Short mmCIF file of C-alpha atoms in Angstrom, two decimals:
data_model
loop_
_atom_site.label_atom_id
_atom_site.label_comp_id
_atom_site.label_asym_id
_atom_site.label_seq_id
_atom_site.Cartn_x
_atom_site.Cartn_y
_atom_site.Cartn_z
CA MET A 1 90.86 98.45 128.81
CA LEU A 2 90.10 102.12 129.10
CA HIS A 3 90.76 104.73 126.44
CA LEU A 4 94.07 106.47 127.10
CA ARG A 5 92.47 109.89 127.00
CA ARG A 6 90.24 108.91 129.92
CA ARG A 7 93.05 108.00 132.27
CA ARG A 8 93.41 110.14 135.41
CA ARG A 9 96.69 110.52 137.26
CA THR A 10 95.26 112.68 140.01
CA ALA A 11 94.05 111.30 143.31
CA ILE A 12 90.46 110.12 143.36
CA ALA A 13 88.39 112.27 145.63
CA SER A 14 85.41 111.33 147.75
CA LEU A 15 85.88 107.57 147.79
CA ALA A 16 83.69 106.13 150.49
CA ALA A 17 84.99 102.61 151.00
CA THR A 18 84.25 99.57 153.06
CA LEU A 19 86.79 96.75 153.26
CA LEU A 20 85.78 93.52 154.94
CA VAL A 21 89.09 92.38 156.41
CA LEU A 22 89.26 88.62 156.70
CA PRO A 23 92.21 86.72 158.18
CA ILE A 24 94.60 85.28 155.64
CA ALA A 25 96.09 81.92 156.46
CA ALA A 26 99.84 82.34 156.73
CA SER A 27 102.75 79.96 156.80
CA ALA A 28 106.43 80.46 157.34
CA HIS A 29 108.82 80.91 154.48
CA ALA A 30 109.72 77.67 152.74
CA ALA A 31 112.70 76.26 154.60
CA GLN A 32 115.93 78.04 153.72
CA LEU A 33 119.44 76.73 154.08
CA ASP A 34 121.07 77.46 157.40
CA ALA A 35 123.01 80.72 157.16
CA SER A 36 126.21 78.95 158.02
CA ALA A 37 125.88 76.96 154.82
CA ALA A 38 126.00 80.20 152.83
CA ARG A 39 129.77 80.60 153.27
CA SER A 40 131.18 81.35 149.86
CA ASP A 41 133.51 78.36 150.03
CA ALA A 42 130.86 75.77 150.93
CA LEU A 43 127.35 76.50 149.70
CA VAL A 44 125.03 73.51 149.70
CA ALA A 45 121.99 73.10 147.50
CA ARG A 46 118.76 71.54 148.65
CA PRO A 47 116.29 69.54 146.54
CA ALA A 48 112.72 70.73 146.28
CA ALA A 49 109.43 69.24 145.13
CA VAL A 50 108.25 70.05 141.62
CA LEU A 51 104.77 70.71 140.27
CA ALA A 52 104.50 71.74 136.64
CA ALA A 53 102.08 74.44 135.55
CA PRO A 54 98.91 72.85 134.20
CA ASP A 55 97.52 73.15 130.71
CA ILE A 56 94.61 75.53 131.18
CA SER A 57 91.52 74.30 129.34
CA VAL A 58 90.38 76.90 126.83
CA ALA A 59 86.95 75.24 126.91
CA ALA A 60 86.74 75.97 130.65
CA VAL A 61 87.81 79.57 130.10
CA LYS A 62 85.18 79.96 127.38
CA ALA A 63 82.55 78.50 129.72
CA HIS A 64 83.21 81.43 132.06
CA LEU A 65 82.84 83.80 129.12
CA THR A 66 79.48 82.23 128.32
CA GLN A 67 78.38 82.91 131.89
CA LEU A 68 79.51 86.54 131.68
CA GLN A 69 77.66 86.92 128.38
CA SER A 70 74.49 85.51 129.94
CA ILE A 71 74.82 87.91 132.87
CA ALA A 72 75.15 90.88 130.50
CA THR A 73 72.21 89.72 128.39
CA ALA A 74 70.01 89.46 131.49
CA ASN A 75 71.07 92.90 132.74
CA GLY A 76 70.63 95.41 129.94
CA GLY A 77 73.43 94.16 127.70
CA ASN A 78 76.43 95.18 129.81
CA ARG A 79 78.41 94.56 133.00
CA ALA A 80 79.40 98.17 133.63
CA HIS A 81 80.28 99.97 136.87
CA GLY A 82 77.18 100.76 138.90
CA ARG A 83 74.97 98.46 136.81
CA PRO A 84 73.43 95.20 138.05
CA GLY A 85 75.38 93.16 135.52
CA TYR A 86 78.65 94.06 137.18
CA LEU A 87 77.63 92.96 140.67
CA ALA A 88 76.22 89.75 139.18
CA SER A 89 79.62 89.15 137.55
CA VAL A 90 81.36 89.62 140.91
CA ASN A 91 78.97 87.16 142.54
CA TYR A 92 79.60 84.56 139.81
CA VAL A 93 83.38 84.73 140.17
CA LYS A 94 83.20 84.82 143.97
CA GLY A 95 81.00 81.74 144.08
CA ARG A 96 83.49 79.72 142.03
CA LEU A 97 86.41 80.85 144.20
CA ASP A 98 84.63 80.24 147.51
CA ALA A 99 83.78 76.71 146.43
CA ALA A 100 87.43 76.09 145.52
CA GLY A 101 88.74 77.09 148.96
CA PHE A 102 89.88 80.68 148.44
CA THR A 103 89.39 83.35 151.08
CA THR A 104 87.48 86.11 149.29
CA VAL A 105 86.86 89.75 150.17
CA VAL A 106 84.52 92.10 148.35
CA GLN A 107 85.83 95.66 148.69
CA SER A 108 83.36 98.43 147.92
CA PHE A 109 84.04 102.01 146.83
CA THR A 110 82.06 104.88 145.39
CA TYR A 111 82.71 106.59 142.09
CA GLY A 112 80.41 108.78 140.00
CA GLY A 113 77.58 108.38 142.49
CA ALA A 114 77.58 104.58 142.10
CA THR A 115 78.99 101.78 144.21
CA GLY A 116 81.79 99.76 142.70
CA TYR A 117 83.36 96.51 143.85
CA ASN A 118 86.75 94.83 143.80
CA LEU A 119 86.92 91.10 144.44
CA ILE A 120 90.10 89.94 146.19
CA ALA A 121 90.85 86.22 146.59
CA ASP A 122 93.71 84.77 148.64
CA TRP A 123 94.97 81.21 148.39
CA PRO A 124 95.89 79.87 151.85
CA GLY A 125 99.58 79.50 152.62
CA GLY A 126 102.77 80.99 151.32
CA ASP A 127 104.71 83.89 152.76
CA VAL A 128 102.27 86.76 153.34
CA ASN A 129 105.22 89.15 153.32
CA ASP A 130 105.93 88.10 149.73
CA VAL A 131 102.68 88.33 147.75
CA LEU A 132 102.40 87.58 144.05
CA MET A 133 99.21 89.22 142.84
CA THR A 134 97.38 88.52 139.57
CA GLY A 135 94.58 90.79 138.38
CA ALA A 136 92.16 91.69 135.61
CA HIS A 137 89.31 94.18 135.39
CA LEU A 138 85.86 92.62 135.43
CA ASP A 139 83.74 95.58 134.31
CA SER A 140 82.63 96.38 130.78
CA VAL A 141 81.68 99.66 129.15
CA THR A 142 77.97 100.47 129.05
CA ALA A 143 77.87 99.93 125.27
CA GLY A 144 78.30 96.16 125.39
CA PRO A 145 78.94 92.98 127.38
CA GLY A 146 82.74 93.34 127.34
CA ILE A 147 83.63 89.74 126.58
CA ASN A 148 87.07 90.36 125.11
CA ASP A 149 87.47 93.58 127.13
CA ASN A 150 87.85 92.21 129.68
CA GLY A 151 85.96 88.99 130.11
CA THR A 152 88.92 87.18 128.57
CA GLY A 153 91.43 88.35 131.18
CA SER A 154 88.94 87.82 134.01
CA ALA A 155 88.03 84.31 132.86
CA ALA A 156 91.64 83.30 132.20
CA ILE A 157 92.84 84.30 135.67
CA LEU A 158 89.76 82.69 137.23
CA GLU A 159 90.55 79.36 135.59
CA THR A 160 94.19 79.74 136.64
CA ALA A 161 93.07 80.31 140.24
CA LEU A 162 90.85 77.24 140.07
CA ALA A 163 93.85 75.27 138.76
CA VAL A 164 95.84 76.43 141.82
CA ALA A 165 93.10 74.91 143.97
CA ALA A 166 92.84 71.74 141.88
CA GLN A 167 96.58 71.10 142.29
CA ASP A 168 96.45 72.19 145.95
CA LEU A 169 99.51 74.29 145.14
CA THR A 170 101.83 75.08 148.05
CA PRO A 171 103.98 77.96 146.77
CA GLY A 172 106.65 79.83 148.66
CA ARG A 173 105.01 83.16 147.84
CA HIS A 174 101.47 83.96 148.91
CA LEU A 175 99.09 84.01 145.94
CA ARG A 176 96.41 86.68 145.60
CA PHE A 177 94.00 87.19 142.69
CA ALA A 178 91.93 90.31 142.00
CA TRP A 179 89.03 91.33 139.77
CA TRP A 180 88.82 95.11 139.52
CA GLY A 181 85.79 97.34 139.25
CA ALA A 182 85.43 100.59 137.31
CA GLU A 183 88.59 100.19 135.26
CA GLU A 184 86.71 101.65 132.31
CA GLN A 185 86.10 104.77 134.40
CA GLY A 186 89.84 105.38 134.82
CA LEU A 187 91.36 102.52 136.86
CA ARG A 188 89.11 103.44 139.79
CA GLY A 189 88.91 100.07 141.50
CA SER A 190 92.59 99.14 141.38
CA THR A 191 93.59 102.67 142.36
CA HIS A 192 91.27 102.53 145.34
CA TYR A 193 92.67 99.16 146.40
CA VAL A 194 96.31 100.27 146.24
CA ASN A 195 95.56 103.56 148.00
CA SER A 196 93.61 101.79 150.75
CA LEU A 197 96.59 99.67 151.75
CA THR A 198 98.96 100.68 154.49
CA ALA A 199 102.58 101.17 153.49
CA ALA A 200 103.41 97.85 155.14
CA ALA A 201 100.65 96.03 153.23
CA ARG A 202 101.80 97.55 149.93
CA ALA A 203 105.36 96.43 150.67
CA GLN A 204 104.09 92.87 151.02
CA ILE A 205 103.06 92.84 147.33
CA THR A 206 106.29 91.99 145.53
CA GLY A 207 104.86 91.42 142.06
CA TYR A 208 101.68 92.19 140.11
CA LEU A 209 100.55 90.42 136.91
CA ASN A 210 97.90 92.14 134.77
CA PHE A 211 95.85 90.59 131.97
CA ASP A 212 93.57 92.85 129.94
CA MET A 213 92.18 91.70 126.56
CA VAL A 214 93.91 88.37 125.93
CA GLY A 215 91.66 87.02 123.16
CA SER A 216 91.38 89.77 120.54
CA PRO A 217 89.96 88.41 117.26
CA ASN A 218 92.84 89.79 115.14
CA PRO A 219 95.45 89.19 117.82
CA GLY A 220 98.94 90.37 118.47
CA TYR A 221 101.13 88.90 121.19
CA PHE A 222 102.31 91.79 123.32
CA VAL A 223 104.21 91.56 126.62
CA TYR A 224 104.58 94.58 128.91
CA ASP A 225 108.07 95.93 128.37
CA GLY A 226 109.48 95.66 131.87
CA ASP A 227 113.02 96.68 130.95
CA ASN A 228 112.16 99.22 128.20
CA SER A 229 114.19 97.11 125.79
CA ASP A 230 112.17 98.45 122.87
CA GLY A 231 113.54 101.89 123.76
CA THR A 232 110.28 103.77 123.36
CA GLY A 233 107.34 104.97 125.37
CA SER A 234 107.08 105.36 129.11
CA GLY A 235 110.29 103.66 130.18
CA PRO A 236 110.86 100.50 132.21
CA GLY A 237 108.72 99.30 135.08
CA PRO A 238 109.91 99.06 138.67
CA ALA A 239 112.88 96.80 139.43
CA GLY A 240 111.80 93.20 138.97
CA SER A 241 109.46 93.94 136.05
CA ALA A 242 112.09 92.73 133.57
CA VAL A 243 112.11 89.32 135.26
CA ILE A 244 108.35 89.02 134.81
CA GLU A 245 108.74 90.01 131.17
CA SER A 246 111.48 87.39 130.71
CA VAL A 247 109.34 84.60 132.17
CA ILE A 248 106.39 85.44 129.91
CA GLU A 249 108.54 85.88 126.80
CA GLY A 250 110.26 82.59 127.58
CA TYR A 251 106.93 80.78 127.63
CA PHE A 252 105.88 82.12 124.25
CA ALA A 253 109.31 81.41 122.76
CA GLY A 254 108.96 77.86 124.01
CA ILE A 255 105.76 77.37 122.00
CA GLY A 256 107.19 79.12 118.95
CA VAL A 257 105.14 82.33 119.18
CA PRO A 258 107.11 85.58 118.76
CA THR A 259 106.23 88.48 121.06
CA ARG A 260 106.72 92.21 120.98
CA GLY A 261 106.96 94.72 123.81
CA THR A 262 104.12 97.03 124.76
CA ASP A 263 104.60 100.05 126.99
CA PHE A 264 103.37 100.72 130.50
CA ASP A 265 101.25 103.55 129.09
CA GLY A 266 98.72 103.75 131.92
CA ARG A 267 95.80 102.16 130.11
CA SER A 268 95.22 99.28 132.51
CA ASP A 269 95.32 98.26 136.15
CA TYR A 270 99.08 97.86 136.46
CA GLY A 271 99.16 101.67 136.67
CA PRO A 272 98.54 102.10 140.42
CA PHE A 273 100.98 99.30 141.20
CA ILE A 274 103.94 100.60 139.21
CA ALA A 275 103.23 104.08 140.59
CA ARG A 276 104.02 102.61 144.02
CA GLY A 277 107.16 100.83 142.83
CA ILE A 278 105.66 97.33 142.63
CA PRO A 279 107.12 95.18 139.81
CA ALA A 280 104.51 94.40 137.17
CA GLY A 281 104.00 92.61 133.89
CA GLY A 282 101.46 90.81 131.76
CA THR A 283 100.13 90.24 128.26
CA PHE A 284 97.81 92.03 125.84
CA THR A 285 96.49 91.06 122.39
CA GLY A 286 95.54 94.52 121.11
CA ALA A 287 92.59 96.90 121.29
CA GLU A 288 91.52 99.63 118.82
CA GLY A 289 94.96 99.85 117.20
CA THR A 290 95.49 98.70 113.62
CA LYS A 291 97.61 95.65 112.82
CA THR A 292 100.49 96.52 110.51
CA SER A 293 101.69 94.46 107.57
CA ALA A 294 104.79 93.51 109.56
CA GLN A 295 102.64 92.36 112.47
CA ALA A 296 100.41 90.34 110.16
CA ALA A 297 103.50 88.66 108.71
CA LEU A 298 104.64 87.89 112.26
CA TRP A 299 101.36 86.63 113.73
CA GLY A 300 98.92 86.12 110.88
CA GLY A 301 95.59 87.87 110.80
CA THR A 302 94.52 90.87 108.77
CA ALA A 303 96.81 93.81 108.11
CA GLY A 304 95.06 97.17 108.13
CA ALA A 305 92.30 95.92 110.45
CA ARG A 306 91.94 96.63 114.14
CA PHE A 307 93.14 94.06 116.63
CA ASP A 308 89.63 94.17 118.10
CA PRO A 309 87.04 95.58 115.69
CA CYS A 310 84.41 95.41 118.47
CA TYR A 311 86.44 97.32 121.04
CA HIS A 312 84.04 99.11 123.42
CA ALA A 313 81.08 98.17 121.22
CA ALA A 314 77.89 96.11 121.48
CA CYS A 315 79.44 93.41 119.31
CA ASP A 316 82.06 92.54 121.97
CA THR A 317 80.32 89.22 122.60
CA THR A 318 81.47 85.61 122.83
CA SER A 319 81.80 85.71 119.04
CA ASN A 320 84.49 88.39 119.37
CA VAL A 321 87.25 86.11 120.71
CA ASP A 322 90.10 84.28 119.01
CA ASP A 323 90.29 80.85 120.67
CA THR A 324 93.94 80.28 119.82
CA ALA A 325 95.05 83.57 121.36
CA LEU A 326 92.88 82.92 124.42
CA ASP A 327 94.31 79.42 124.82
CA ARG A 328 97.94 80.55 124.48
CA ASN A 329 97.52 83.44 126.88
CA SER A 330 95.68 81.34 129.45
CA ASP A 331 98.54 78.86 129.48
CA ALA A 332 101.05 81.72 129.65
CA ILE A 333 99.25 83.07 132.72
CA ALA A 334 99.45 79.71 134.49
CA HIS A 335 103.10 79.27 133.52
CA THR A 336 103.95 82.71 134.89
CA VAL A 337 102.05 82.23 138.15
CA TRP A 338 103.62 78.81 138.75
CA THR A 339 107.11 80.01 137.85
CA LEU A 340 107.06 83.23 139.86
CA SER A 341 105.22 81.73 142.83
CA ALA A 342 108.21 79.45 143.39
CA GLY A 343 105.77 76.59 143.74
CA SER A 344 108.18 74.48 141.69
CA GLY A 345 110.91 74.70 144.28
CA GLY A 346 112.40 78.13 143.84
CA GLY A 347 111.74 79.27 147.39
CA PRO A 348 109.99 82.52 148.30
CA GLY A 349 111.15 85.91 147.18
CA THR A 350 111.06 88.52 144.45
CA PRO A 351 112.87 87.35 141.30
CA VAL A 352 115.86 89.53 140.48
CA TRP A 353 117.26 87.41 137.63
CA ALA A 354 115.96 84.42 135.69
CA ASP A 355 116.83 82.38 132.63
CA GLY A 356 114.72 79.61 131.14
CA PHE A 357 117.03 79.50 128.07
CA GLU A 358 114.24 80.14 125.59
CA THR A 359 116.27 83.07 124.30
CA ALA A 360 120.04 83.41 124.14
CA THR A 361 121.25 85.56 127.06
CA GLY A 362 125.01 85.31 126.73
CA TRP A 363 126.19 82.10 128.40
CA THR A 364 129.79 81.32 127.40
CA VAL A 365 131.05 77.81 126.70
CA ASN A 366 134.60 76.97 127.85
CA PRO A 367 135.05 80.44 129.41
CA SER A 368 138.55 79.71 130.75
CA ALA A 369 139.72 77.92 127.60
CA ALA A 370 140.61 74.94 129.77
CA ASP A 371 137.96 72.35 128.84
CA THR A 372 139.21 68.88 127.98
CA ALA A 373 136.04 67.11 126.82
CA THR A 374 136.30 65.82 123.27
CA SER A 375 132.53 65.62 122.70
CA GLY A 376 129.24 66.37 124.40
CA GLY A 377 130.11 69.93 125.40
CA TRP A 378 127.60 72.27 127.00
CA GLU A 379 125.26 74.14 124.67
CA ARG A 380 121.98 75.99 124.77
CA GLY A 381 119.87 73.72 122.63
CA THR A 382 116.72 71.76 122.02
CA PRO A 383 117.62 68.37 123.49
CA GLY A 384 116.67 65.10 121.85
CA ALA A 385 115.48 62.43 124.27
CA THR A 386 117.87 59.44 124.45
CA SER A 387 118.00 56.18 126.38
CA SER A 388 120.10 53.05 126.72
CA GLY A 389 117.87 50.83 128.76
CA THR A 390 117.40 53.84 131.02
CA ALA A 391 116.72 57.46 130.11
CA THR A 392 119.99 59.34 129.57
CA GLN A 393 118.79 62.64 128.08
CA LEU A 394 115.45 64.43 128.49
CA THR A 395 113.65 67.19 126.67
CA ALA A 396 113.71 70.62 128.32
CA ARG A 397 112.00 70.86 131.70
CA THR A 398 109.94 73.85 130.54
CA GLY A 399 109.71 75.36 127.09
CA THR A 400 111.93 74.06 124.29
CA TYR A 401 115.52 74.95 125.26
CA ASP A 402 117.83 74.20 128.16
CA LEU A 403 121.56 74.00 128.86
CA VAL A 404 122.52 70.46 127.93
CA THR A 405 125.60 68.40 127.14
CA GLY A 406 125.37 67.51 123.46
CA ALA A 407 121.76 68.35 122.57
CA ALA A 408 121.36 66.15 119.49
CA ALA A 409 120.15 62.60 120.11
CA GLY A 410 122.57 61.16 117.55
CA SER A 411 122.58 57.60 116.26
CA SER A 412 122.87 56.06 119.72
CA ALA A 413 122.61 57.03 123.38
CA GLY A 414 126.36 57.49 123.58
CA ALA A 415 126.76 59.52 120.40
CA ASN A 416 126.83 62.97 121.96
CA ASP A 417 127.44 62.38 125.64
CA VAL A 418 130.34 63.96 127.53
CA ASP A 419 133.61 62.21 126.65
CA GLY A 420 137.23 62.79 127.50
CA GLY A 421 137.10 65.16 130.47
CA ILE A 422 135.48 68.42 131.57
CA THR A 423 133.06 70.76 129.79
CA SER A 424 132.03 74.10 131.31
CA VAL A 425 129.62 76.96 130.64
CA ARG A 426 129.31 80.33 132.38
CA SER A 427 126.41 82.78 132.72
CA PRO A 428 126.52 86.46 131.84
CA ALA A 429 127.33 88.84 134.69
CA ILE A 430 124.52 89.16 137.24
CA THR A 431 124.40 92.16 139.57
CA LEU A 432 122.96 91.05 142.90
CA PRO A 433 121.08 93.34 145.29
CA SER A 434 123.01 94.46 148.35
CA SER A 435 120.36 93.45 150.88
CA GLY A 436 117.91 90.71 151.73
CA THR A 437 118.17 86.94 151.53
CA LEU A 438 119.30 85.90 148.06
CA THR A 439 118.38 82.43 146.82
CA LEU A 440 119.65 80.71 143.67
CA SER A 441 117.31 77.99 142.37
CA PHE A 442 117.51 75.77 139.31
CA ALA A 443 116.51 72.44 137.80
CA TYR A 444 119.11 69.83 136.86
CA TYR A 445 119.91 66.21 136.17
CA LEU A 446 123.02 64.06 135.89
CA ALA A 447 122.55 60.74 134.09
CA HIS A 448 125.02 57.90 133.58
CA LEU A 449 125.29 54.16 133.07
CA ASN A 450 127.00 51.63 135.33
CA ASN A 451 130.35 52.20 133.63
CA ALA A 452 130.56 55.59 135.39
CA SER A 453 132.55 56.34 138.54
CA SER A 454 132.77 58.91 141.33
CA GLY A 455 135.14 60.88 139.10
CA ASP A 456 132.18 61.83 136.90
CA TYR A 457 130.14 64.78 138.13
CA LEU A 458 127.86 67.77 137.63
CA ARG A 459 128.89 70.89 139.54
CA VAL A 460 127.35 74.38 139.87
CA ARG A 461 129.31 77.28 141.35
CA VAL A 462 128.80 80.98 141.93
CA VAL A 463 131.83 83.11 141.09
CA GLY A 464 132.20 86.60 142.54
CA THR A 465 135.02 88.00 144.64
CA THR A 466 135.18 84.43 145.95
CA THR A 467 133.85 81.17 144.55
CA GLY A 468 131.18 79.04 146.20
CA THR A 469 129.99 75.58 145.17
CA VAL A 470 126.20 75.31 145.34
CA LEU A 471 125.76 71.80 143.93
CA THR A 472 127.93 68.76 143.30
CA VAL A 473 126.41 65.49 142.08
CA SER A 474 128.91 62.66 141.69
CA GLY A 475 128.66 59.60 139.49
CA ALA A 476 128.78 55.97 140.59
CA ALA A 477 129.15 52.52 139.06
CA SER A 478 125.39 52.13 138.62
CA ASN A 479 122.69 53.27 136.24
CA ARG A 480 121.29 56.69 137.07
CA ALA A 481 118.27 57.61 134.92
CA ALA A 482 117.86 61.19 133.81
CA SER A 483 115.21 62.80 135.99
CA TRP A 484 114.64 66.49 136.56
CA SER A 485 115.33 67.57 140.14
CA THR A 486 115.48 71.05 141.64
CA ALA A 487 117.89 72.66 144.06
CA SER A 488 118.25 76.02 145.76
CA ALA A 489 120.93 77.64 147.85
CA ASP A 490 121.30 80.78 149.93
CA VAL A 491 123.78 82.99 148.07
CA SER A 492 123.46 86.03 150.32
CA ALA A 493 127.23 85.91 150.86
CA PHE A 494 127.48 87.45 147.37
CA ALA A 495 125.07 90.35 148.05
CA GLY A 496 126.03 93.53 146.22
CA GLN A 497 128.48 91.75 143.91
CA SER A 498 128.55 91.11 140.18
CA VAL A 499 128.60 87.32 139.91
CA ARG A 500 128.48 84.59 137.30
CA ILE A 501 127.12 81.06 137.53
CA LEU A 502 129.63 78.43 136.41
CA VAL A 503 128.47 74.92 135.48
CA ASP A 504 130.82 71.98 134.90
CA ALA A 505 130.20 68.40 133.85
CA ALA A 506 132.91 65.76 133.68
CA ASP A 507 133.44 62.29 132.25
CA ALA A 508 136.56 61.15 134.06
CA SER A 509 135.98 57.43 133.57
CA THR A 510 137.07 55.28 130.66
CA ALA A 511 134.28 54.70 128.15
CA SER A 512 131.54 55.92 130.48
CA LEU A 513 128.25 57.48 129.34
CA VAL A 514 127.53 60.81 131.07
CA GLU A 515 124.81 63.38 130.29
CA ALA A 516 123.74 66.51 132.19
CA ALA A 517 121.37 69.46 131.86
CA ILE A 518 120.32 72.68 133.61
CA ASP A 519 117.04 74.61 133.24
CA ASP A 520 114.88 77.29 134.92
CA VAL A 521 117.58 79.25 136.76
CA VAL A 522 116.16 81.91 139.11
CA ILE A 523 117.70 84.22 141.72
CA THR A 524 115.23 85.69 144.22
CA GLN A 525 115.44 88.29 146.97
CA SER A 526 113.38 88.09 150.16
#
């Protein structure tokens, strides 16, 4: 991460660049519902395959850091722009990606009389008109090896990319990873990359994730403030940045780690992207700033000490990393990539609204004051797993919280299930864009025993100027085990409207056991 005083907003002059353009394997958008099914009175949801984000091995991430340290040690103690240690770092990362099946491009540029390099890696498949890009700067300052700044971000996104390959992920969005050169000289590599793109190519990048210093030894847990909810600093990022922020904050809330916003202040490689209106987000564990007493109470560590006492110094070695912070941030990166790539069934597109229920966002129970259920009503909660010969209630699909009927396990499987009729819950108002294909995606289950009937159900509707049903799952006189499924529906019929999502569950049978849940709700635009 560069010093703020060294940032340059002016155009970079005299950049002699060479870009080796390689073909990127493309595939069509993930199948969408037929437009005729998007009528507001008869929307139909479709199931989709699910792959959960992997647990990124902190040992594997640290192994990359060891390699970067060895490269610096063998090359004058640093990996700085124009120095042999930087090119050796590029070659190390490129070799790992090439072996994993990525298409890699090394883009060269000139700054300060020296040649710099960006490494761009594309994962085959996904919609190339809807690119989710993840980046970190790979260079260090000349004073030291730059292991926290920014070996940690570089290594964490490398291991995430290798996890994409290991799972053979098939996302709706095209995935691109980048390692930037000359960030410490004023965001030179990322600025060159963004400026070198045609307007059409820039428009294809619908989200950028940036990770710079994610293992500071006296760490904070900062998330770029996409919606300017902290009310200070440089203001919100481009439209869509708040969704990225919400996904990252939801992950940390799910593991019980509080976060705080940090401004888009121009100190890292998101700068050229947000300047072009590309939604951005990411995490940061602190640089030369001093941890306050309040922050130490929140996160532990030492009040009055710098987040990174070796910032831009020779002591920024493999000993200058907090393993816990590195582990948490590495997993947060994978969670964010998997979630926003729509590889878990969300379909392609730029997220415009999302709720993983890790924080309360204003869902209203019994919004019409017409519910009849006597127990097991909807709530945002931490569900207890229950079973009665078959699973009837599961823990949250991701994180800790979901929308669930009667979260507590109780003394028996039937203690807190839906009884006596209908229970409903409604989302806060959601303002939809007026253009593009809009897709609502979510995870769900309906579980019941063989004393259920077709009168029992789970139903999801979108309510705007009209009402459209996007999912109905009916009960039957058989055991149905709780199992997370996903569904998505084209809701473009509601474009430009303020809508709410309405979820109902019903136990209309005598003495039947019915449970239901909803998680990971996302609306995307493509």
